């Protein structure tokens, strides 16, 4: 029964991407968003063949894009129908309502996804542990619930209300006067309750586990997806956490005991953040994010080679704020300096410094002034500046350790990696 509710399965299919250019989101921003959406689609196994954008005041409540643009997309899909790889799906860059999905589907006749359902797909693909699987399933049902209508309106029409056949629901479950839609809503609500209970139990276990970890400072790696958190984790802990050039390689939190010089502490690798991530989804990952919430120090990892790293910093900071972690001690670690390029300026060149021509040194000074604190520039992959990185972590963790456990002499508490 539940199988029927699977939102979508993206398998080596071709996709069209659709985004809007608005007052808040100019052409360049939209391009960056669609680049990211394409990366998400690629991670899910779909090949992007075409992009459509439209300049509008805001999304249409009825069909997201205007009817002219929708017709243009329909025409494109029709033209490609006999191509080697016809268009399998259209992915919209913003979350769509039930009504929008229904209307668009009617016109285009292919699978319709939005940014959220695509991210959910990837999460479902990536989830390994019971905790992650439960969290993803919960997030999927939460996404589905307000959109159920579109799945079942046709059945309702056929079945005409109270259990007069036609629907796919199992007989016996259906109460008097209950429509297919109401019944399915009830099934999903029950499922949500069950998943929440399961998560509570998992939470309890995890809390106990965390309590048993002893008096060690807890450091969490946080940051936008694909910035190199897991690579840093592997580097510092000599462990083998899965890292790859795909989005959301990490869904489950991994915690390792790390020793720098003679100082042991716990290091957690966490799920990456992304733009336009619905709060509901963040909420579903609460137990994963407890590791962040309970950390003594956050290492905010930034991919300095990404053209959009400044917005990524903002997204991460806002997500941390949502999690109530805004005031935690934290440090920014700029990673991937090996990949950072800028155009060298001539001595007498008066071109103002922009993102494209500012050197690493200038960047360091700018950010240090902005953060009133030291920030680090490393390459986890090429192992550049790692000694400095370890030194700064050592100093920071030691300081926190002495504050938090004044009578606990960590110097004698050196253990092996867990
Ligand atoms: N050039 C370069 N690439 C790096 C560096 N550090 C990591 N990478 C690459 O960046 C990609 C993502 O690295 P991960 O460590 O998986 O990133 P993550 O932040 O854990 O990503 P998610 O778990 O997906 O959120 C991989 O292909 C890494 O090899 C670096 O210093 N320089
Ligand atoms: Mg990772």
PDB file of C-alpha atoms and ligand atoms in Angstrom, residues 225-231 243-250 272 335-336 338-339 379-381, ligand 1:
ATOM      1  CA  UNK A 225      26.972  20.546   1.139  1.00  0.00           C
ATOM      2  CA  UNK A 226      30.070  19.414  -0.802  1.00  0.00           C
ATOM      3  CA  UNK A 227      32.505  21.838   0.865  1.00  0.00           C
ATOM      4  CA  UNK A 228      34.815  19.125   2.205  1.00  0.00           C
ATOM      5  CA  UNK A 229      33.581  18.373   5.728  1.00  0.00           C
ATOM      6  CA  UNK A 230      34.035  14.619   5.405  1.00  0.00           C
ATOM      7  CA  UNK A 231      37.441  15.058   3.796  1.00  0.00           C
ATOM      8  CA  UNK A 243      33.392  11.628   0.672  1.00  0.00           C
ATOM      9  CA  UNK A 244      32.699  12.334  -2.974  1.00  0.00           C
ATOM     10  CA  UNK A 245      31.913  15.077  -5.400  1.00  0.00           C
ATOM     11  CA  UNK A 246      28.164  14.702  -5.111  1.00  0.00           C
ATOM     12  CA  UNK A 247      25.696  16.599  -2.979  1.00  0.00           C
ATOM     13  CA  UNK A 248      24.697  15.164   0.378  1.00  0.00           C
ATOM     14  CA  UNK A 249      27.302  12.428   0.452  1.00  0.00           C
ATOM     15  CA  UNK A 250      26.868  12.516   4.210  1.00  0.00           C
ATOM     16  CA  UNK A 272      25.430  19.557   4.690  1.00  0.00           C
ATOM     17  CA  UNK A 335      38.773  24.958   2.362  1.00  0.00           C
ATOM     18  CA  UNK A 336      39.840  24.128  -1.200  1.00  0.00           C
ATOM     19  CA  UNK A 338      44.206  24.758  -4.029  1.00  0.00           C
ATOM     20  CA  UNK A 339      41.258  25.379  -6.295  1.00  0.00           C
ATOM     21  CA  UNK A 379      43.249  22.561   1.432  1.00  0.00           C
ATOM     22  CA  UNK A 380      42.107  19.303   2.954  1.00  0.00           C
ATOM     23  CA  UNK A 381      42.746  17.474  -0.279  1.00  0.00           C
TER      24      UNK A 381
HETATM   25  N1  LIG B   1      40.134  20.784  -4.778  1.00  0.00           N
HETATM   26  C1  LIG B   1      39.777  20.374  -3.579  1.00  0.00           C
HETATM   27  N2  LIG B   1      38.756  19.501  -3.436  1.00  0.00           N
HETATM   28  C2  LIG B   1      38.411  19.108  -2.197  1.00  0.00           C
HETATM   29  C3  LIG B   1      39.051  19.596  -1.035  1.00  0.00           C
HETATM   30  N3  LIG B   1      38.476  19.044   0.047  1.00  0.00           N
HETATM   31  C4  LIG B   1      37.487  18.235  -0.430  1.00  0.00           C
HETATM   32  N4  LIG B   1      37.438  18.268  -1.775  1.00  0.00           N
HETATM   33  C5  LIG B   1      36.540  17.518  -2.679  1.00  0.00           C
HETATM   34  O1  LIG B   1      35.231  18.050  -2.548  1.00  0.00           O
HETATM   35  C6  LIG B   1      34.251  17.009  -2.709  1.00  0.00           C
HETATM   36  C7  LIG B   1      33.318  16.974  -1.515  1.00  0.00           C
HETATM   37  O2  LIG B   1      34.026  16.587  -0.380  1.00  0.00           O
HETATM   38  P1  LIG B   1      33.291  15.964   0.901  1.00  0.00           P
HETATM   39  O3  LIG B   1      34.339  15.820   1.961  1.00  0.00           O
HETATM   40  O4  LIG B   1      32.476  14.793   0.527  1.00  0.00           O
HETATM   41  O5  LIG B   1      32.340  17.202   1.253  1.00  0.00           O
HETATM   42  P2  LIG B   1      31.190  17.251   2.380  1.00  0.00           P
HETATM   43  O6  LIG B   1      31.173  18.666   2.873  1.00  0.00           O
HETATM   44  O7  LIG B   1      31.385  16.177   3.380  1.00  0.00           O
HETATM   45  O8  LIG B   1      29.911  16.999   1.461  1.00  0.00           O
HETATM   46  P3  LIG B   1      28.451  16.413   1.864  1.00  0.00           P
HETATM   47  O9  LIG B   1      28.618  15.327   2.853  1.00  0.00           O
HETATM   48  O10 LIG B   1      27.966  15.949   0.538  1.00  0.00           O
HETATM   49  O11 LIG B   1      27.674  17.573   2.381  1.00  0.00           O
HETATM   50  C8  LIG B   1      35.062  15.723  -2.876  1.00  0.00           C
HETATM   51  O12 LIG B   1      35.157  15.451  -4.245  1.00  0.00           O
HETATM   52  C9  LIG B   1      36.404  16.076  -2.284  1.00  0.00           C
HETATM   53  O13 LIG B   1      37.456  15.310  -2.840  1.00  0.00           O
HETATM   54  C10 LIG B   1      40.146  20.514  -1.214  1.00  0.00           C
HETATM   55  O14 LIG B   1      40.791  20.983  -0.273  1.00  0.00           O
HETATM   56  N5  LIG B   1      40.430  20.874  -2.494  1.00  0.00           N
END
